Amino acid sequence: MLKGKKIILGITGSIAAYKSVFLLRLLLQEGAEVKVIMTPAAKDFITPLTLSTLSKNPVLTELFDEQSWSNHVMLGRWADLFVIAPLSCNTLAKMAQGICDNLLLAVYLSATCPVAVAPAMDEDMWKHSSTKENLQRLKSFGNSIIPVGNGALASGLHGEGRMAEPEQILEFIKEHFSVANELQGKKVLVTAGPTYEPIDPVRFIGNHSSGKMGIAIANELCNRGAEVTLILGPTKETVNNSRISIIKVTTALEMYEAVENRFDITDLTIMAAAVADYTPVKQATQKIKKHEAGLSLDLIKTRDILKAIGERKKSGQILVGFALETNNETEYAKEKLVKKNADLIVLNSMQDKGAGFNHDTNKVTIFSKDQVFEFETKTKQEVAKDIVDTIIRLYYA
Ligand code: PMT
């Protein structure tokens, strides 16, 4: 199943490190080629000699020594998958912050392959808000988190935080490779975030979109092997997935031009951006002074990007739009499907708690011409997975 797959196994300082030996053996038995990287602290728990003997590759621990320098960039490019198991609280925090004080972290920061982590820590550490935030950040970078187990912990306590068993991690890796290439060779375009329509040099018309939903979709598509271009409106969110090509835009017109330029060569386009529907007719060159009691702005409709590309869509191209509604949700979503010649419309309603703008969660219903798929409230990463799964099932299975 893993024959020919190149895997980097990263091991950090945790009592669960002894289980990495079993994981390594399982990966080798499945035919994978494995290179092991250890943090300095990991060597306090298991010896590099055991791992190098089993993997038949030198174990890498240092960025450099007196004679050589480890090419971390090439290591990250060599691998099909980088699995960090166990992932300690300390290394998790460093990964979340971009700290680079050992080889494992340098490879992580320069890896172009997907990254999966199997955290291991005591229950109190696992439940700490900073751990939750750090894991959330890793998810937003497109990394996969292998769920922790519940049971006996190194502290002698019982609870959540145990590293998943080697067999479970192996299953996760096999699953990763069985789905990872579903969109191999497909060129995909995703829009995300708001657009800002300038009124004068200091003011604009905008909306509350954070870009989180679209970024999660771009990450998920990338994990399935697609070649992803993300057209991203102004947002504070960062996209740290180096496999995604990002085009930053500000206005609806810039987003239109960016989509229009690339649409003809894309197989799949997903429009999650909240594009401004109106823009000022004129942009004042100087800051508008507040002399008058009131101010009227002349607004003109922006180009409807989804509609424009829907009209140009050729057979074989799949077009997915979003609908953000506050009322008559189903009716408006179905109307958009037809009017914009989309294959799917993903509806999210402002009436649903935890759905729509800015939240880390969303609740969506997907409409095709003859089917409806309803989903529960989930994290935006899980929603992205549902959306991509639905697209693959309907068009690429
Ligand atoms: O970014 P987040 O904070 O994570 O929030 C996610 C989201 C709520 C922004 C996202 O899930 C979402 O619903 N995006 C679409 C928002 C929107 O503009 O909906 P709409 O119903 O007004 O537009 C329908 C579709 O037409 C959308 O695909 C939109 O991208 C597209 N559109 C709209 C206007 C326009 N001028 N051109 C367009 O292409």
Short mmCIF file of C-alpha atoms and ligand atoms in Angstrom, two decimals:
data_model
loop_
_atom_site.label_atom_id
_atom_site.label_comp_id
_atom_site.label_asym_id
_atom_site.label_seq_id
_atom_site.Cartn_x
_atom_site.Cartn_y
_atom_site.Cartn_z
CA MET A 1 0.00 0.00 0.00
CA LEU A 2 2.85 2.43 0.80
CA LYS A 3 5.28 0.98 -1.74
CA GLY A 4 7.49 3.71 -3.13
CA LYS A 5 6.11 6.37 -0.81
CA LYS A 6 8.74 8.62 0.72
CA ILE A 7 8.00 9.51 4.32
CA ILE A 8 9.87 11.65 6.84
CA LEU A 9 9.19 10.50 10.38
CA GLY A 10 9.79 13.35 12.83
CA ILE A 11 10.24 12.40 16.49
CA THR A 12 10.14 14.92 19.33
CA GLY A 13 10.88 14.69 23.05
CA SER A 14 8.04 12.71 24.57
CA ILE A 15 7.75 9.45 26.44
CA ALA A 16 5.62 8.23 23.52
CA ALA A 17 8.77 8.34 21.35
CA TYR A 18 9.32 4.61 22.04
CA LYS A 19 6.17 3.91 19.99
CA SER A 20 7.77 5.60 16.96
CA VAL A 21 10.03 2.54 16.63
CA PHE A 22 6.92 0.40 16.09
CA LEU A 23 5.48 2.98 13.70
CA LEU A 24 8.73 2.97 11.73
CA ARG A 25 8.63 -0.82 11.43
CA LEU A 26 5.01 -0.75 10.25
CA LEU A 27 5.82 1.87 7.61
CA LEU A 28 8.77 -0.17 6.37
CA GLN A 29 6.70 -3.36 6.27
CA GLU A 30 4.20 -1.51 4.03
CA GLY A 31 7.02 -0.70 1.59
CA ALA A 32 7.60 2.98 2.45
CA GLU A 33 11.04 4.57 2.34
CA VAL A 34 11.51 6.38 5.64
CA LYS A 35 13.99 9.01 6.79
CA VAL A 36 13.92 9.83 10.49
CA ILE A 37 14.52 13.30 11.96
CA MET A 38 14.77 13.69 15.74
CA THR A 39 14.76 16.82 17.86
CA PRO A 40 17.64 16.99 20.37
CA ALA A 41 15.17 16.20 23.20
CA ALA A 42 13.90 13.06 21.41
CA LYS A 43 17.36 11.50 21.84
CA ASP A 44 16.76 11.46 25.61
CA PHE A 45 13.95 8.98 25.01
CA ILE A 46 15.20 6.66 22.22
CA THR A 47 18.50 6.22 20.47
CA PRO A 48 19.21 7.23 16.88
CA LEU A 49 21.05 3.93 16.47
CA THR A 50 17.84 1.88 16.78
CA LEU A 51 16.08 4.08 14.24
CA SER A 52 18.94 4.25 11.73
CA THR A 53 19.40 0.46 11.90
CA LEU A 54 15.71 -0.15 11.22
CA SER A 55 15.24 2.55 8.57
CA LYS A 56 18.59 1.80 6.87
CA ASN A 57 19.07 5.56 6.63
CA PRO A 58 21.12 7.86 8.84
CA VAL A 59 18.99 9.56 11.48
CA LEU A 60 19.12 13.33 11.10
CA THR A 61 19.22 15.48 14.17
CA GLU A 62 21.35 18.56 13.60
CA LEU A 63 21.03 21.44 11.17
CA PHE A 64 24.81 21.32 10.85
CA ASP A 65 27.92 19.96 12.50
CA GLU A 66 31.62 20.70 11.98
CA GLN A 67 31.72 18.84 8.66
CA SER A 68 28.31 19.08 7.09
CA TRP A 69 25.10 21.01 6.75
CA SER A 70 21.74 19.21 6.41
CA ASN A 71 19.82 20.42 3.40
CA HIS A 72 16.45 20.89 5.09
CA VAL A 73 14.87 22.38 1.95
CA MET A 74 15.66 19.30 -0.12
CA LEU A 75 14.45 16.99 2.66
CA GLY A 76 11.06 18.72 2.70
CA ARG A 77 10.89 18.40 -1.08
CA TRP A 78 12.02 14.77 -1.12
CA ALA A 79 9.13 13.52 1.00
CA ASP A 80 5.58 12.67 -0.06
CA LEU A 81 4.52 13.08 3.57
CA PHE A 82 6.07 14.43 6.77
CA VAL A 83 4.64 12.72 9.87
CA ILE A 84 5.61 14.06 13.29
CA ALA A 85 4.87 11.39 15.90
CA PRO A 86 4.98 12.06 18.76
CA LEU A 87 4.48 15.81 18.63
CA SER A 88 5.34 17.36 21.99
CA CYS A 89 3.69 20.48 23.37
CA ASN A 90 6.97 22.36 22.98
CA THR A 91 7.48 21.52 19.29
CA LEU A 92 3.78 22.19 18.62
CA ALA A 93 4.14 25.71 20.05
CA LYS A 94 7.28 26.32 17.98
CA MET A 95 5.60 25.09 14.79
CA ALA A 96 2.64 27.37 15.44
CA GLN A 97 4.96 30.36 15.84
CA GLY A 98 7.43 29.62 13.05
CA ILE A 99 10.37 29.10 15.40
CA CYS A 100 13.29 27.34 13.73
CA ASP A 101 15.89 26.25 16.29
CA ASN A 102 16.46 22.66 15.18
CA LEU A 103 16.50 20.56 12.01
CA LEU A 104 12.99 19.15 12.45
CA LEU A 105 11.55 22.68 12.63
CA ALA A 106 13.61 23.85 9.65
CA VAL A 107 12.30 20.93 7.57
CA TYR A 108 8.75 21.68 8.75
CA LEU A 109 9.00 25.32 7.69
CA SER A 110 10.39 24.47 4.27
CA ALA A 111 8.32 21.32 3.57
CA THR A 112 6.37 21.37 0.34
CA CYS A 113 4.75 18.00 1.14
CA PRO A 114 1.66 17.50 3.34
CA VAL A 115 2.34 17.39 7.09
CA ALA A 116 0.50 15.22 9.65
CA VAL A 117 1.12 15.36 13.40
CA ALA A 118 0.30 12.94 16.22
CA PRO A 119 0.30 14.99 19.44
CA ALA A 120 1.29 13.40 22.76
CA MET A 121 1.02 15.13 26.11
CA ASP A 122 -0.54 15.01 29.53
CA GLU A 123 -4.26 15.75 29.78
CA ASP A 124 -3.92 19.15 31.44
CA MET A 125 -1.48 20.29 28.76
CA TRP A 126 -3.72 18.84 26.05
CA LYS A 127 -6.70 20.79 27.38
CA HIS A 128 -4.83 24.07 27.84
CA SER A 129 -6.15 26.92 25.67
CA SER A 130 -2.70 27.62 24.24
CA THR A 131 -2.47 24.01 22.98
CA LYS A 132 -5.92 24.33 21.37
CA GLU A 133 -4.91 27.61 19.73
CA ASN A 134 -1.63 26.16 18.49
CA LEU A 135 -3.39 23.13 16.98
CA GLN A 136 -5.91 25.44 15.36
CA ARG A 137 -3.04 27.37 13.80
CA LEU A 138 -1.49 24.18 12.45
CA LYS A 139 -4.86 23.24 10.95
CA SER A 140 -5.07 26.67 9.32
CA PHE A 141 -1.65 25.96 7.75
CA GLY A 142 -3.20 22.87 6.15
CA ASN A 143 -1.56 20.33 8.50
CA SER A 144 -3.52 17.23 9.52
CA ILE A 145 -3.94 16.37 13.19
CA ILE A 146 -4.07 12.67 14.08
CA PRO A 147 -6.51 12.45 17.01
CA VAL A 148 -5.07 11.68 20.45
CA GLY A 149 -6.19 8.66 22.47
CA ASN A 150 -7.70 8.39 25.92
CA GLY A 151 -6.04 6.16 28.54
CA ALA A 152 -3.03 5.82 30.83
CA LEU A 153 -0.68 8.81 30.69
CA ALA A 154 2.99 9.13 31.62
CA SER A 155 2.00 11.15 34.69
CA GLY A 156 0.19 8.12 36.07
CA LEU A 157 -3.15 9.84 35.46
CA HIS A 158 -5.81 8.62 33.08
CA GLY A 159 -7.28 10.82 30.37
CA GLU A 160 -6.92 12.43 26.94
CA GLY A 161 -3.57 13.22 25.35
CA ARG A 162 -2.01 9.83 24.60
CA MET A 163 -0.39 9.61 21.19
CA ALA A 164 -2.48 7.52 18.78
CA GLU A 165 -1.27 3.92 18.60
CA PRO A 166 1.21 3.13 15.77
CA GLU A 167 -1.43 1.00 14.01
CA GLN A 168 -3.87 3.93 14.09
CA ILE A 169 -1.23 6.30 12.72
CA LEU A 170 -0.47 3.78 9.96
CA GLU A 171 -4.20 3.67 9.05
CA PHE A 172 -4.27 7.47 8.98
CA ILE A 173 -1.27 7.50 6.63
CA LYS A 174 -2.78 4.85 4.35
CA GLU A 175 -6.04 6.81 4.25
CA HIS A 176 -4.05 9.95 3.43
CA PHE A 177 -2.42 8.29 0.43
CA SER A 178 -5.65 6.70 -0.74
CA VAL A 179 -7.38 10.10 -0.96
CA ALA A 180 -4.42 12.39 -1.46
CA ASN A 181 -4.26 12.02 -5.20
CA GLU A 182 -7.95 12.24 -6.04
CA LEU A 183 -7.46 15.66 -7.60
CA GLN A 184 -3.95 15.08 -8.96
CA GLY A 185 -3.45 17.05 -12.16
CA LYS A 186 -6.54 19.22 -11.62
CA LYS A 187 -6.11 22.98 -11.79
CA VAL A 188 -8.29 24.65 -9.20
CA LEU A 189 -9.17 28.28 -8.51
CA VAL A 190 -10.54 29.41 -5.15
CA THR A 191 -11.63 32.91 -4.13
CA ALA A 192 -11.67 33.94 -0.46
CA GLY A 193 -12.07 36.94 1.78
CA PRO A 194 -13.82 40.25 1.31
CA THR A 195 -13.20 42.97 -1.26
CA TYR A 196 -12.68 46.60 -0.28
CA GLU A 197 -14.13 49.32 -2.50
CA PRO A 198 -12.33 52.61 -1.85
CA ILE A 199 -14.37 55.75 -1.17
CA ASP A 200 -11.34 57.97 -0.62
CA PRO A 201 -7.73 57.26 0.40
CA VAL A 202 -8.79 56.35 3.97
CA ARG A 203 -12.28 54.81 3.70
CA PHE A 204 -13.79 51.86 1.92
CA ILE A 205 -16.93 49.74 1.59
CA GLY A 206 -16.19 46.25 2.87
CA ASN A 207 -17.72 43.31 4.74
CA HIS A 208 -16.95 40.95 7.61
CA SER A 209 -15.44 38.07 5.63
CA SER A 210 -12.24 36.81 7.26
CA GLY A 211 -11.22 34.53 4.38
CA LYS A 212 -11.16 31.49 6.72
CA MET A 213 -13.70 29.44 4.73
CA GLY A 214 -11.98 29.92 1.38
CA ILE A 215 -8.52 29.33 2.83
CA ALA A 216 -9.71 26.06 4.43
CA ILE A 217 -11.07 24.95 1.04
CA ALA A 218 -7.79 25.83 -0.69
CA ASN A 219 -5.85 23.80 1.90
CA GLU A 220 -8.16 20.81 1.55
CA LEU A 221 -7.96 20.84 -2.26
CA CYS A 222 -4.19 21.00 -1.99
CA ASN A 223 -4.16 18.00 0.34
CA ARG A 224 -6.10 16.07 -2.33
CA GLY A 225 -3.36 16.72 -4.87
CA ALA A 226 -4.88 19.64 -6.81
CA GLU A 227 -2.80 22.53 -8.16
CA VAL A 228 -4.44 25.39 -6.27
CA THR A 229 -4.51 29.11 -7.00
CA LEU A 230 -6.10 31.19 -4.27
CA ILE A 231 -7.37 34.65 -5.11
CA LEU A 232 -7.45 36.33 -1.76
CA GLY A 233 -9.10 39.59 -0.75
CA PRO A 234 -7.76 41.74 2.12
CA THR A 235 -7.59 39.59 5.25
CA LYS A 236 -5.55 39.25 8.44
CA GLU A 237 -5.43 35.46 7.99
CA THR A 238 -2.14 34.00 6.81
CA VAL A 239 -1.80 31.16 4.31
CA ASN A 240 1.31 29.25 5.19
CA ASN A 241 0.84 26.47 2.69
CA SER A 242 3.67 26.95 0.21
CA ARG A 243 1.97 24.61 -2.27
CA ILE A 244 -0.82 27.15 -2.83
CA SER A 245 -0.21 29.99 -5.31
CA ILE A 246 -1.70 33.14 -3.85
CA ILE A 247 -2.83 36.19 -5.76
CA LYS A 248 -3.72 39.07 -3.48
CA VAL A 249 -6.40 41.49 -4.60
CA THR A 250 -8.27 44.35 -2.95
CA THR A 251 -11.27 45.37 -5.04
CA ALA A 252 -14.06 43.46 -6.78
CA LEU A 253 -12.65 44.59 -10.12
CA GLU A 254 -9.20 43.20 -9.27
CA MET A 255 -10.80 39.92 -8.17
CA TYR A 256 -12.79 39.79 -11.41
CA GLU A 257 -9.65 40.32 -13.50
CA ALA A 258 -7.66 37.70 -11.54
CA VAL A 259 -10.43 35.09 -11.94
CA GLU A 260 -11.08 35.97 -15.58
CA ASN A 261 -7.35 35.64 -16.46
CA ARG A 262 -7.14 32.10 -15.14
CA PHE A 263 -10.61 30.67 -15.58
CA ASP A 264 -10.12 29.13 -19.03
CA ILE A 265 -7.35 26.80 -17.81
CA THR A 266 -9.07 25.71 -14.58
CA ASP A 267 -10.91 22.45 -14.09
CA LEU A 268 -12.68 23.51 -10.90
CA THR A 269 -13.51 26.97 -9.52
CA ILE A 270 -14.88 27.58 -6.02
CA MET A 271 -16.04 31.10 -5.23
CA ALA A 272 -16.09 31.51 -1.44
CA ALA A 273 -15.24 35.23 -1.46
CA ALA A 274 -17.73 37.81 -0.24
CA VAL A 275 -17.43 40.18 -3.18
CA ALA A 276 -18.84 43.71 -2.77
CA ASP A 277 -21.98 44.09 -4.85
CA TYR A 278 -21.58 47.87 -5.18
CA THR A 279 -18.62 50.21 -5.56
CA PRO A 280 -18.42 54.03 -5.49
CA VAL A 281 -18.77 55.53 -8.96
CA LYS A 282 -15.86 57.84 -8.18
CA GLN A 283 -13.02 57.49 -5.72
CA ALA A 284 -12.08 60.83 -4.13
CA THR A 285 -8.37 61.51 -4.47
CA GLN A 286 -8.27 63.42 -1.16
CA LYS A 287 -9.87 62.50 2.16
CA ILE A 288 -13.51 63.64 2.13
CA LYS A 289 -13.90 66.30 4.85
CA LYS A 290 -16.89 66.16 7.15
CA HIS A 291 -18.18 69.68 6.44
CA GLU A 292 -21.72 68.60 5.61
CA ALA A 293 -24.26 67.08 7.98
CA GLY A 294 -24.72 64.16 5.61
CA LEU A 295 -22.91 62.52 2.72
CA SER A 296 -24.39 60.70 -0.26
CA LEU A 297 -22.35 58.27 -2.27
CA ASP A 298 -23.16 57.28 -5.83
CA LEU A 299 -22.66 53.53 -6.13
CA ILE A 300 -22.55 51.33 -9.18
CA LYS A 301 -22.95 47.55 -9.34
CA THR A 302 -19.73 45.53 -9.50
CA ARG A 303 -19.34 42.77 -12.10
CA ASP A 304 -20.91 39.54 -10.88
CA ILE A 305 -17.82 37.34 -11.23
CA LEU A 306 -19.62 34.04 -10.68
CA LYS A 307 -22.25 34.89 -13.28
CA ALA A 308 -19.65 36.07 -15.81
CA ILE A 309 -17.60 32.87 -15.62
CA GLY A 310 -20.78 30.76 -15.43
CA GLU A 311 -21.65 32.12 -18.87
CA ARG A 312 -18.20 31.17 -20.22
CA LYS A 313 -18.04 27.74 -18.60
CA LYS A 314 -17.16 24.93 -21.01
CA SER A 315 -18.08 21.27 -20.69
CA GLY A 316 -15.82 19.57 -18.14
CA GLN A 317 -15.33 22.73 -16.08
CA ILE A 318 -16.96 22.59 -12.64
CA LEU A 319 -18.17 25.81 -11.01
CA VAL A 320 -19.10 26.06 -7.34
CA GLY A 321 -20.59 29.25 -5.89
CA PHE A 322 -21.57 30.21 -2.37
CA ALA A 323 -24.76 31.85 -1.16
CA LEU A 324 -24.81 33.82 2.07
CA GLU A 325 -28.41 34.46 3.00
CA THR A 326 -30.45 35.83 5.89
CA ASN A 327 -33.92 34.68 4.74
CA ASN A 328 -35.63 32.50 2.08
CA GLU A 329 -32.35 30.63 2.04
CA THR A 330 -33.29 27.58 -0.04
CA GLU A 331 -35.18 29.62 -2.63
CA TYR A 332 -32.32 32.09 -3.12
CA ALA A 333 -29.67 29.36 -3.23
CA LYS A 334 -31.58 27.44 -5.92
CA GLU A 335 -32.10 30.68 -7.84
CA LYS A 336 -28.33 31.36 -7.77
CA LEU A 337 -27.62 27.85 -9.05
CA VAL A 338 -29.67 28.53 -12.17
CA LYS A 339 -28.96 32.23 -12.74
CA LYS A 340 -25.19 31.85 -12.37
CA ASN A 341 -25.00 28.54 -14.28
CA ALA A 342 -23.15 26.96 -11.32
CA ASP A 343 -22.87 23.21 -10.81
CA LEU A 344 -23.17 23.55 -7.04
CA ILE A 345 -24.16 26.27 -4.61
CA VAL A 346 -22.95 26.08 -1.02
CA LEU A 347 -25.50 27.81 1.17
CA ASN A 348 -24.64 29.26 4.57
CA SER A 349 -27.24 31.19 6.50
CA MET A 350 -26.70 34.06 8.91
CA GLN A 351 -29.66 32.60 10.82
CA ASP A 352 -27.60 29.59 11.90
CA LYS A 353 -25.51 29.97 15.03
CA GLY A 354 -21.79 29.57 14.30
CA ALA A 355 -22.30 29.95 10.54
CA GLY A 356 -21.08 32.50 8.01
CA PHE A 357 -18.60 35.32 8.54
CA ASN A 358 -15.58 35.21 10.77
CA HIS A 359 -16.45 32.18 12.96
CA ASP A 360 -14.12 29.20 13.02
CA THR A 361 -17.21 27.09 12.28
CA ASN A 362 -19.81 27.00 9.54
CA LYS A 363 -23.00 25.14 8.68
CA VAL A 364 -23.64 24.50 5.02
CA THR A 365 -26.16 22.91 2.67
CA ILE A 366 -24.96 22.06 -0.82
CA PHE A 367 -27.39 22.26 -3.75
CA SER A 368 -26.83 20.59 -7.10
CA LYS A 369 -29.45 20.69 -9.87
CA ASP A 370 -31.19 17.61 -8.50
CA GLN A 371 -29.73 16.87 -5.06
CA VAL A 372 -29.38 18.53 -1.65
CA PHE A 373 -26.66 17.68 0.88
CA GLU A 374 -27.10 18.96 4.43
CA PHE A 375 -24.32 19.15 7.01
CA GLU A 376 -24.08 19.91 10.72
CA THR A 377 -22.19 22.85 12.23
CA LYS A 378 -18.46 21.97 12.04
CA THR A 379 -15.08 23.66 11.97
CA LYS A 380 -14.36 25.37 8.66
CA GLN A 381 -11.66 22.77 7.99
CA GLU A 382 -14.24 19.98 8.36
CA VAL A 383 -16.74 21.90 6.24
CA ALA A 384 -14.05 22.28 3.56
CA LYS A 385 -13.55 18.51 3.66
CA ASP A 386 -17.31 17.93 3.23
CA ILE A 387 -17.44 20.32 0.28
CA VAL A 388 -14.41 18.73 -1.43
CA ASP A 389 -15.71 15.19 -0.71
CA THR A 390 -19.06 16.12 -2.30
CA ILE A 391 -17.36 17.58 -5.38
CA ILE A 392 -15.16 14.49 -5.79
CA ARG A 393 -18.10 12.11 -5.34
CA LEU A 394 -20.23 13.94 -7.90
CA TYR A 395 -17.64 14.82 -10.55
CA TYR A 396 -14.32 13.03 -10.09
CA ALA A 397 -15.06 9.60 -8.59
O1 PMT B 1 -14.55 34.45 5.03
P1 PMT B 1 -15.24 33.85 6.24
O2 PMT B 1 -15.25 34.80 7.43
O3 PMT B 1 -14.73 32.50 6.58
O4 PMT B 1 -16.78 33.68 5.86
C1 PMT B 1 -17.14 32.79 4.86
C2 PMT B 1 -18.26 33.37 3.95
C3 PMT B 1 -19.50 33.60 4.78
C4 PMT B 1 -17.80 34.69 3.33
C5 PMT B 1 -18.50 32.30 2.82
O5 PMT B 1 -18.89 31.10 3.42
C6 PMT B 1 -19.57 32.78 1.85
O6 PMT B 1 -20.76 32.62 2.03
N1 PMT B 1 -19.13 33.42 0.74
C7 PMT B 1 -20.00 34.05 -0.25
C8 PMT B 1 -20.51 35.35 0.31
C9 PMT B 1 -21.35 36.09 -0.69
O7 PMT B 1 -20.92 37.09 -1.22
O8 PMT B 1 -22.51 35.51 -0.97
P2 PMT B 1 -23.56 36.07 -2.06
O9 PMT B 1 -24.76 35.25 -1.85
O10 PMT B 1 -23.67 37.55 -1.97
O11 PMT B 1 -22.86 35.74 -3.45
C10 PMT B 1 -23.14 34.56 -4.18
C11 PMT B 1 -21.94 34.10 -4.98
O12 PMT B 1 -21.62 35.08 -5.98
C12 PMT B 1 -20.68 33.88 -4.15
O13 PMT B 1 -20.02 32.72 -4.65
C13 PMT B 1 -19.85 35.13 -4.45
O14 PMT B 1 -18.45 34.83 -4.38
C14 PMT B 1 -20.27 35.46 -5.87
N2 PMT B 1 -20.22 36.90 -6.21
C15 PMT B 1 -20.93 37.82 -5.53
C16 PMT B 1 -20.90 39.14 -5.93
C17 PMT B 1 -20.12 39.51 -7.06
N3 PMT B 1 -20.03 40.77 -7.46
N4 PMT B 1 -19.43 38.57 -7.69
C18 PMT B 1 -19.48 37.28 -7.31
O15 PMT B 1 -18.85 36.43 -7.93
#
